[in-house]
Short mmCIF file of C-alpha atoms (C1' of nucleotides) in Angstrom, two decimals:
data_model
loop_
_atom_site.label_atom_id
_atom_site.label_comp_id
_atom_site.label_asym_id
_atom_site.label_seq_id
_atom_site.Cartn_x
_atom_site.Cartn_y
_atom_site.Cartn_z
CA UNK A 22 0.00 0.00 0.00
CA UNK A 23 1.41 3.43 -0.80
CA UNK A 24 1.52 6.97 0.73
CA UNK A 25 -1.93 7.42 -0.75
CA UNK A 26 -3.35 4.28 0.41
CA UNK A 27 -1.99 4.35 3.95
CA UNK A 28 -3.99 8.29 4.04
CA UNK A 29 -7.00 6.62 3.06
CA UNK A 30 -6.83 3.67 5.76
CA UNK A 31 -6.26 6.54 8.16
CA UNK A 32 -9.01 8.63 7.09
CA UNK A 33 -11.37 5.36 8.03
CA UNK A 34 -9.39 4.46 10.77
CA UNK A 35 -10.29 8.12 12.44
CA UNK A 36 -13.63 8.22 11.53
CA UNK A 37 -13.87 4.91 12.94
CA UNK A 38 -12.42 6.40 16.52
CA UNK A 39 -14.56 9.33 16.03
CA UNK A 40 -17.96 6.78 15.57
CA UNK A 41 -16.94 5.16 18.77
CA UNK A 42 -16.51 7.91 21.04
CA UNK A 43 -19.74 9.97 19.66
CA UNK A 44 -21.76 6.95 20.24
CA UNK A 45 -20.44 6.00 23.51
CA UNK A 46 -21.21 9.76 24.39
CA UNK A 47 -24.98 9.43 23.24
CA UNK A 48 -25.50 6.17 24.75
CA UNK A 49 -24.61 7.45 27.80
CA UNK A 50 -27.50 10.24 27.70
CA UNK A 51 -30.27 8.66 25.68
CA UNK A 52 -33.56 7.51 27.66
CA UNK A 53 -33.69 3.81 29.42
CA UNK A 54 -32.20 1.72 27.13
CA UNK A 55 -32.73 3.09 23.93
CA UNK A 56 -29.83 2.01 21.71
CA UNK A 57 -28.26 4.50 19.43
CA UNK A 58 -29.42 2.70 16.49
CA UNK A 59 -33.14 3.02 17.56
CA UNK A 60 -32.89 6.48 17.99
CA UNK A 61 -30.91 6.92 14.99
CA UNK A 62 -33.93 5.66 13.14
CA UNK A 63 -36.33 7.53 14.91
CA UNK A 64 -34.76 10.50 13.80
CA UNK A 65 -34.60 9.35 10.32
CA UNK A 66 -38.50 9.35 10.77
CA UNK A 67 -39.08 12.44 12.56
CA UNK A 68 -36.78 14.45 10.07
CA UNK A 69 -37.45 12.63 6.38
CA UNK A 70 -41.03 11.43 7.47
CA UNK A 71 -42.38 8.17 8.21
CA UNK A 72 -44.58 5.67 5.70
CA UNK A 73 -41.64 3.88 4.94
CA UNK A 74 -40.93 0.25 3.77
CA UNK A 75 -38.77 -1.95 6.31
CA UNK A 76 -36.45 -2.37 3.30
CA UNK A 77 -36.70 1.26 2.45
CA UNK A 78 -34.99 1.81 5.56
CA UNK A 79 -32.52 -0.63 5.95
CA UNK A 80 -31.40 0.41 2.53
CA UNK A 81 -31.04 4.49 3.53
CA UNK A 82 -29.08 3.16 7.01
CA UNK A 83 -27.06 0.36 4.93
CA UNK A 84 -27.30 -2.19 7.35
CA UNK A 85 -29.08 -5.86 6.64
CA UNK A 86 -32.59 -6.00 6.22
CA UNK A 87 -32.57 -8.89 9.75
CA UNK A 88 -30.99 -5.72 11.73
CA UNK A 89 -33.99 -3.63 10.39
CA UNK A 90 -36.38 -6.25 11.38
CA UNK A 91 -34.54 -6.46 14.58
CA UNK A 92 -34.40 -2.61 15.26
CA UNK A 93 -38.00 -2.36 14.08
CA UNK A 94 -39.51 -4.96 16.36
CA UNK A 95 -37.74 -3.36 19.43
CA UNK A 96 -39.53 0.32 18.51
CA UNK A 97 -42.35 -1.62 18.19
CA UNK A 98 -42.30 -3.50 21.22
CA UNK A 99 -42.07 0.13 22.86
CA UNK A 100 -45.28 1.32 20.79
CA UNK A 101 -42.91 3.72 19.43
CA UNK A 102 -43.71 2.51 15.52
CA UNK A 103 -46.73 0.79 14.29
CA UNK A 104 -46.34 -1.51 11.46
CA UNK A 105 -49.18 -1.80 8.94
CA UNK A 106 -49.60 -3.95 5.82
CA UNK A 107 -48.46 -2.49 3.13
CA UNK A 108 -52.18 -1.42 0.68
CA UNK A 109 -50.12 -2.23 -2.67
CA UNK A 110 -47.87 -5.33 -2.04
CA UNK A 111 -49.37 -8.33 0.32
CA UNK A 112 -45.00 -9.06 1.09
CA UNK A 113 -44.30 -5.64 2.43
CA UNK A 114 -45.20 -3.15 5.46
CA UNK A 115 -45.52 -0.02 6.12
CA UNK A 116 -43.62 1.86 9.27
CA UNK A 117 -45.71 4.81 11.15
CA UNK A 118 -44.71 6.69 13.81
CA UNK A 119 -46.77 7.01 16.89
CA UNK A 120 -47.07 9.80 19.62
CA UNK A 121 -45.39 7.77 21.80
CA UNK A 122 -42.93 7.49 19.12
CA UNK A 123 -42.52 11.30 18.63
CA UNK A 124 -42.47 12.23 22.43
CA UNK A 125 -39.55 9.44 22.70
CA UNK A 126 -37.43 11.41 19.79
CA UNK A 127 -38.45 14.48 21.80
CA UNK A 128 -36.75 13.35 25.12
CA UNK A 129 -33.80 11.89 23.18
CA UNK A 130 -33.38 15.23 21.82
CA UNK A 131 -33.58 16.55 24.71
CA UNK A 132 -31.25 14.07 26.68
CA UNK A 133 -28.35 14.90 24.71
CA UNK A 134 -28.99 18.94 23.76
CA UNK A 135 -26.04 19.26 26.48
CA UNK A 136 -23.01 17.37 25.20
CA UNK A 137 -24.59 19.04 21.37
CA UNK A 138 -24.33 22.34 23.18
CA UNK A 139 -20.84 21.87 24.65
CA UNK A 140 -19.51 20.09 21.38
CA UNK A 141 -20.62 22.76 19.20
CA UNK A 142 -19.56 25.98 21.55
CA UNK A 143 -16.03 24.40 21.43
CA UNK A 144 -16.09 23.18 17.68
CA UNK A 145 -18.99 24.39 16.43
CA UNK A 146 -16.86 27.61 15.10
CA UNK A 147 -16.45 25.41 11.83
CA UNK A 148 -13.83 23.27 12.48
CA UNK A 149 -17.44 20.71 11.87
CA UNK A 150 -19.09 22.48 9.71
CA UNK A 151 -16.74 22.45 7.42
CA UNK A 152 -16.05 19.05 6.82
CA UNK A 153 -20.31 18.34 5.88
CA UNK A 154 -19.86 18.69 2.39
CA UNK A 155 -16.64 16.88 2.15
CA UNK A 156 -18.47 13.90 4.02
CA UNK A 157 -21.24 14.09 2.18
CA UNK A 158 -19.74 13.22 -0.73
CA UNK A 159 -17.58 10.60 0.57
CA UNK A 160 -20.30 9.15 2.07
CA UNK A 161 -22.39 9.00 -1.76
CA UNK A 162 -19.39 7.67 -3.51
CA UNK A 163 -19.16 4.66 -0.50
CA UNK A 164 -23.09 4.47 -1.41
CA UNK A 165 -22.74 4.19 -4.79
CA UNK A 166 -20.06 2.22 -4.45
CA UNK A 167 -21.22 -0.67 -2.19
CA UNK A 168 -19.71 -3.62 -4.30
CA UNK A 169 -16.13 -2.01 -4.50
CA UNK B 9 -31.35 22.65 19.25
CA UNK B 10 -29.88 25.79 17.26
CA UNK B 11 -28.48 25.97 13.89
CA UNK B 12 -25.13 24.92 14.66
CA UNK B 13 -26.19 22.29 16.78
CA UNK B 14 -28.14 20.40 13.91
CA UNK B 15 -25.18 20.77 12.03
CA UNK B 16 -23.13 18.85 14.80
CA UNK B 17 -26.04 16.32 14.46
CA UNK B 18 -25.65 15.55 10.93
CA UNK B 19 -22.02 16.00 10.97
CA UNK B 20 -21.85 12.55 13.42
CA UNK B 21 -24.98 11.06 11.23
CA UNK B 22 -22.37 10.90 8.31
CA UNK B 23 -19.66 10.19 10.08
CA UNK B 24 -21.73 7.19 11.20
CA UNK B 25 -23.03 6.17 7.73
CA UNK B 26 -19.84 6.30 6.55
CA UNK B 27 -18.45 4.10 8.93
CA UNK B 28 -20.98 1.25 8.07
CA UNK B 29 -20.47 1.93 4.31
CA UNK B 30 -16.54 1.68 4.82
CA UNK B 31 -16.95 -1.28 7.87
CA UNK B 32 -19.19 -3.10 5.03
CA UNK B 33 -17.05 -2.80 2.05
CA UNK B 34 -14.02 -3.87 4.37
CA UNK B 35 -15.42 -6.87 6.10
CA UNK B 36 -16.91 -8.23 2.69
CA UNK B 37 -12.94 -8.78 1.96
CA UNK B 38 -11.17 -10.08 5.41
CA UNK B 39 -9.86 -13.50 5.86
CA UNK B 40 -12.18 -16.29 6.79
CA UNK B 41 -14.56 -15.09 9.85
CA UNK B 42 -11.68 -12.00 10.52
CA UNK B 43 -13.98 -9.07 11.86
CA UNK B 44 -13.41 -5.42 11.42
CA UNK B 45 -12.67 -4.78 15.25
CA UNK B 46 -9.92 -8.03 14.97
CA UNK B 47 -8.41 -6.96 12.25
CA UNK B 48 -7.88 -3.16 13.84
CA UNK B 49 -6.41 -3.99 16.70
CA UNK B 50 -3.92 -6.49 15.08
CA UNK B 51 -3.25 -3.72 13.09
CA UNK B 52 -2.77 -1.53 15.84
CA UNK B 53 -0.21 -3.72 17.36
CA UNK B 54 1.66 -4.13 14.11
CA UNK B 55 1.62 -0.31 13.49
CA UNK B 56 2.48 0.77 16.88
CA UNK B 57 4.28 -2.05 18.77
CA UNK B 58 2.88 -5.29 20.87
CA UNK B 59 3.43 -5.60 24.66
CA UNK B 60 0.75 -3.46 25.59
CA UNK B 61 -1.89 -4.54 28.25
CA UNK B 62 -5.23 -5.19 27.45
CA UNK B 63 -6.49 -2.28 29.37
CA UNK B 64 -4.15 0.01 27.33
CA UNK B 65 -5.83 -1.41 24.03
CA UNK B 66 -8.92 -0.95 25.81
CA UNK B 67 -8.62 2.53 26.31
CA UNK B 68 -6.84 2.82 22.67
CA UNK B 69 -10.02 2.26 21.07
CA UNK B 70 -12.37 3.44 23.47
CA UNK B 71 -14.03 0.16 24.33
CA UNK B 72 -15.12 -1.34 27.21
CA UNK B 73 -12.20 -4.15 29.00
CA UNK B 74 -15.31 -6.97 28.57
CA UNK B 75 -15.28 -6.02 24.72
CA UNK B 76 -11.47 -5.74 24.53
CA UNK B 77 -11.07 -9.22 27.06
CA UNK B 78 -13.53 -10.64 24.10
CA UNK B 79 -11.22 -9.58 21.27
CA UNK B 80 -7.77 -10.98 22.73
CA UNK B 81 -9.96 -14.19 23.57
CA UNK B 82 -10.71 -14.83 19.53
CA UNK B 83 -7.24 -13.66 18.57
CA UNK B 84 -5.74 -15.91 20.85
CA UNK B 85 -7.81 -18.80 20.26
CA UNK B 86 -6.50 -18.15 16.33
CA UNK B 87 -3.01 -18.05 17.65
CA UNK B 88 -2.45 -15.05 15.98
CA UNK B 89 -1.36 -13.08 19.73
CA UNK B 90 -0.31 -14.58 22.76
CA UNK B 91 -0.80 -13.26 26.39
CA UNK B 92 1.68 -13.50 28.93
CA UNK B 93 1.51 -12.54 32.46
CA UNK B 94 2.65 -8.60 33.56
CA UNK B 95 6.23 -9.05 34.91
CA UNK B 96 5.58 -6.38 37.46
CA UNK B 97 1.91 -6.32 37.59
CA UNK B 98 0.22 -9.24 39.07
CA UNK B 99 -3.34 -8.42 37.97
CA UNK B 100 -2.34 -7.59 34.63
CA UNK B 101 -1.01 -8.92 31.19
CA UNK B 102 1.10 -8.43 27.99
CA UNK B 103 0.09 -8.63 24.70
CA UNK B 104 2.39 -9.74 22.08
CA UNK B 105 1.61 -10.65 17.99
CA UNK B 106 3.08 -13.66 17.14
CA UNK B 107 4.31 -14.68 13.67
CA UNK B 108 1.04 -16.54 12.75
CA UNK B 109 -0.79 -13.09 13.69
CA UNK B 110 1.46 -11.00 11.62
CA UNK B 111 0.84 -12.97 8.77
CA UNK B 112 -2.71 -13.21 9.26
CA UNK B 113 -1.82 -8.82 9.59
CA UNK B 114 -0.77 -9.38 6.34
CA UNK B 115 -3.40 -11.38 4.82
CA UNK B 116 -5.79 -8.88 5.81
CA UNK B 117 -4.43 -5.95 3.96
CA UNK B 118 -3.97 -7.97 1.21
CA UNK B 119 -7.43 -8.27 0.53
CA UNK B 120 -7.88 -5.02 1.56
CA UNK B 121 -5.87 -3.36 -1.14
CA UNK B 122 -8.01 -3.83 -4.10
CA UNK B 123 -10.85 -1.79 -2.52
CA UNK B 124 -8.43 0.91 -0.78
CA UNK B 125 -6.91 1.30 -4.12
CA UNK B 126 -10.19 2.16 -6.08
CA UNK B 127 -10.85 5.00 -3.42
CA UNK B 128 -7.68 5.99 -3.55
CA UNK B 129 -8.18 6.46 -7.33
CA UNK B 130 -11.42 8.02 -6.88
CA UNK B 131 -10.83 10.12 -3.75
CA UNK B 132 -7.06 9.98 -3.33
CA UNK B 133 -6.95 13.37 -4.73
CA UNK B 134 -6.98 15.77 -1.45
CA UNK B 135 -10.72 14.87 -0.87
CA UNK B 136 -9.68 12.19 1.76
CA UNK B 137 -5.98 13.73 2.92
CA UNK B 138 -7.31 16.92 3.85
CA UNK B 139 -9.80 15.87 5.75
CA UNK B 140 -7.41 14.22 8.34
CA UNK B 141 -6.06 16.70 10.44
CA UNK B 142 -9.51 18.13 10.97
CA UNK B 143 -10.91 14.82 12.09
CA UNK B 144 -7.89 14.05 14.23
CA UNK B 145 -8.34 17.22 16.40
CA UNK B 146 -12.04 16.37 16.77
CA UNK B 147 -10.92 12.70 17.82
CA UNK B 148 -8.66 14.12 20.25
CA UNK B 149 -11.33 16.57 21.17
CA UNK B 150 -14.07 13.86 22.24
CA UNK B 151 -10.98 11.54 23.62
CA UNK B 152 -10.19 14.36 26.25
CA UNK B 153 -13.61 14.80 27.21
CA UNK B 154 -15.38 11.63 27.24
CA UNK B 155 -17.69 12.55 30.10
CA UNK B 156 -18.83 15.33 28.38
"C1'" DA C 20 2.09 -4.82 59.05
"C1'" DC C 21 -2.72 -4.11 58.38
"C1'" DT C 22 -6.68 -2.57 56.35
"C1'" DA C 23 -9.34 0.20 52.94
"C1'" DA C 24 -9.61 1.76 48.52
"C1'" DG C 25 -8.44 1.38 43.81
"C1'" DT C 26 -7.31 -1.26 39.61
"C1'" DA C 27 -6.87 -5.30 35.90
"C1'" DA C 28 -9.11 -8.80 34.09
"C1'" DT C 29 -12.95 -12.00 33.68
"C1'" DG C 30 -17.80 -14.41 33.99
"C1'" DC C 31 -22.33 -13.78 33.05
"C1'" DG C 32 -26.45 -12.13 31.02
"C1'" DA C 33 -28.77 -9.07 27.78
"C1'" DT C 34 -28.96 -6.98 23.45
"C1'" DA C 35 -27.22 -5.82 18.60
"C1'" DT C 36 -25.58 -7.31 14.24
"C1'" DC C 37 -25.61 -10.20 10.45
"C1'" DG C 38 -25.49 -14.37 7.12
"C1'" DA C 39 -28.08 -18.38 5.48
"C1'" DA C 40 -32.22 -20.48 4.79
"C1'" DC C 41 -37.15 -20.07 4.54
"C1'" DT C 42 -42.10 -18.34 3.48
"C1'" DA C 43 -45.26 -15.74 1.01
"C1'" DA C 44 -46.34 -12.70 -2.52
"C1'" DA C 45 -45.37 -10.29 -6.87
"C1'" DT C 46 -43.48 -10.27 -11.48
"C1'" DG C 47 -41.95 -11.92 -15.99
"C1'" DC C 48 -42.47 -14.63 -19.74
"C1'" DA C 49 -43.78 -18.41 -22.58
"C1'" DT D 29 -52.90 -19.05 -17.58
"C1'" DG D 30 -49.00 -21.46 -15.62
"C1'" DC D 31 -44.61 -21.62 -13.83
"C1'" DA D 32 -39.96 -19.93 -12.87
"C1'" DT D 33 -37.81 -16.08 -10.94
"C1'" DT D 34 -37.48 -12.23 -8.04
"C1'" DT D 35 -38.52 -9.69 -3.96
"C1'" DA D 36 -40.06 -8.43 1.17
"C1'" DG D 37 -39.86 -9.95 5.37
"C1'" DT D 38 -38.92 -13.29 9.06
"C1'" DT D 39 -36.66 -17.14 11.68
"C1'" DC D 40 -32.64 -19.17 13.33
"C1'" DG D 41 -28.01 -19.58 14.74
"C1'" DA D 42 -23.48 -17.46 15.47
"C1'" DT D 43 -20.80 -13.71 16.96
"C1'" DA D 44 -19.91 -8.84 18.84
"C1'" DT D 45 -20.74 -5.43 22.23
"C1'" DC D 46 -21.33 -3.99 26.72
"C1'" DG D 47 -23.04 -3.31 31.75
"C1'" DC D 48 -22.81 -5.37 36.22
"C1'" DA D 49 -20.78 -8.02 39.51
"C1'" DT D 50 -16.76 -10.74 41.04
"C1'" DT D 51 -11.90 -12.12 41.80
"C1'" DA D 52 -7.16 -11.23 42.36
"C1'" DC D 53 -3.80 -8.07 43.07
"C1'" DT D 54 -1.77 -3.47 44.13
"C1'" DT D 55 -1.47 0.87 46.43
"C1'" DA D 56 -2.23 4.26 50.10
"C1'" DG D 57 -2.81 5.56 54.66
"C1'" DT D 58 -2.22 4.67 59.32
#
DNA sequence: ACTAAGTAATGCGATATCGAACTAAATGCA
DNA sequence: TGCATTTAGTTCGATATCGCATTACTTAGT
C-alpha cells in the first residue's frame, strides 16, 4: 500500500475512533435503554417522514434487512412505531410513527442537547461544519459504491 | 437545538453512515470469519508495537475491557497473539503478535488493497488527505472529554 | 504490618448485528 | 394461464458489544 493508500486507511481508521466515542457519548444520555441505532432511526423518521418500507430503511441506514427487522420490532415493542400492511404489495409493510414514538425522539433530543451544546460551543466555530460537504460526498461515492 | 447544533447532528450522522459503508465494504474482503474490530487492533499492534496490556488497548479504542477481554480471547484462540503474564503487575497482562498473527496482519491488507486502491483512485486526490487533520483534532477533542 | 480503597481482568447475562435459509407474494415470460 | 424467478420480510443460529458483579492483586494511609 502506498503513501496514498496508507492516508485513506487513516481517514477510516479516524472516523472509525470518532464513531466510537460519539456513540459512547450518546449512549450514555439517551432515555432507558434506547440504543443509538433506535434512535438513529427515529430520527430518520421524525426528520425525512415516516410511511416507509422496512427495506426502504434498511437500505437508507445500509445495514441488513434482519438488523432492520430487529431494530423495528424493538420500537415496536415500545409502541414507538406501528407496522401496517403495506395497501399495494401483500410481502411488504408499512412503518408509522406514533405519539409515543414522537415524544420518545423528543426526550432523546432533549437528553443529549447538552453534550450538542458543549460540542458545538467548542467546535462548532467550523472546524465541523466544514467538513459536511466533504463527508457528504464521501459518504455518496461509498453508497454508490457498495460492491467495491 | 440551534443551527449549529443540527449541524453537529448531521455532521456525526455521516460520520456514522460512513463508517458502516466503509466497515461493510471492508469486512466483505477479510480473511475467513476475521472481523473489522480483529483486524484493527492487530493492526494496531503491528503499526504501533505489541506488549501493551489489554487495558491500554482498551482505552486505545475506546471500548469497554469486557469487549477488549472478548477480542484478545478470539485472537488468541487463532493463535495469531499470545498473552503473557505482567512481569511487574500481578493483575495484569502483555500482549504480544506472534508470527502466525502477523501474517494473518498481512493477509488482511492484502485483501484489503483492491478496494483501498479504487478510493484511492477516486478520492485519493486531497478529498480524503485533507480531511485528516480536521478529524484528528475532533478525535482528540471527544478523547479528552469523554464525560462530556 | 494491616486494612481500605483502587485497579486489571474475567464471567455472566442481555442486546445488537448479520449471514443463510425459509415463506409468502409479486413479477416476468412463454 | 402457468410456472420460474425475483422480492419483502422473518426465523434461526453465530458472533460482537457492553453493563454489572466478582476475583485477584496493588497501592495508600495509618
Amino acid at each position: 500500500m502506498d503513501e496514498n493508500g496508507r492516508r485513506v486507511f487513516q481517514f477510516f481508521n479516524e472516523i472509525g475512533i470518532i464513531n466510537q466515542l460519539a456513540g459512547a457519548i450518546f449512549a450514555a444520555r439517551l432515555p432507558d435503554g434506547l440504543h443509538v441505532s433506535h434512535f438513529a432511526l427515529l430520527n430518520h423518521l421524525v426528520r425525512l417522514g415516516d410511511e416507509k418500507t422496512p427495506l426502504a430503511l434498511a437500505s437508507a441506514f445500509q445495514v441488513p434487512k434482519t438488523t432492520m427487522t430487529h431494530t423495528l420490532a424493538v420500537l415496536e415493542k415500545r409502541a414507538a412505531i406501528q407496522l401496517t400492511p403495506h395497501p399495494s404489495d401483500g410481502r411488504s409493510k408499512i412503518v408509522f410513527l406514533t405519539d409515543a414514538g414522537r415524544k420518545l425522539h423528543n426526550d432523546a433530543i432533549a437528553s443529549m442537547a447538552d453534550p450538542i451544546r458543549q460540542i458545538t460551543a467548542d467546535l462548532g466555530d467550523g472546524t465541523i461544519s466544514d467538513l459536511i460537504p466533504q463527508l457528504e460526498k464521501i459518504r455518496a461515492y461509498l453508497d454508490q459504491n457498495r460492491s467495491i
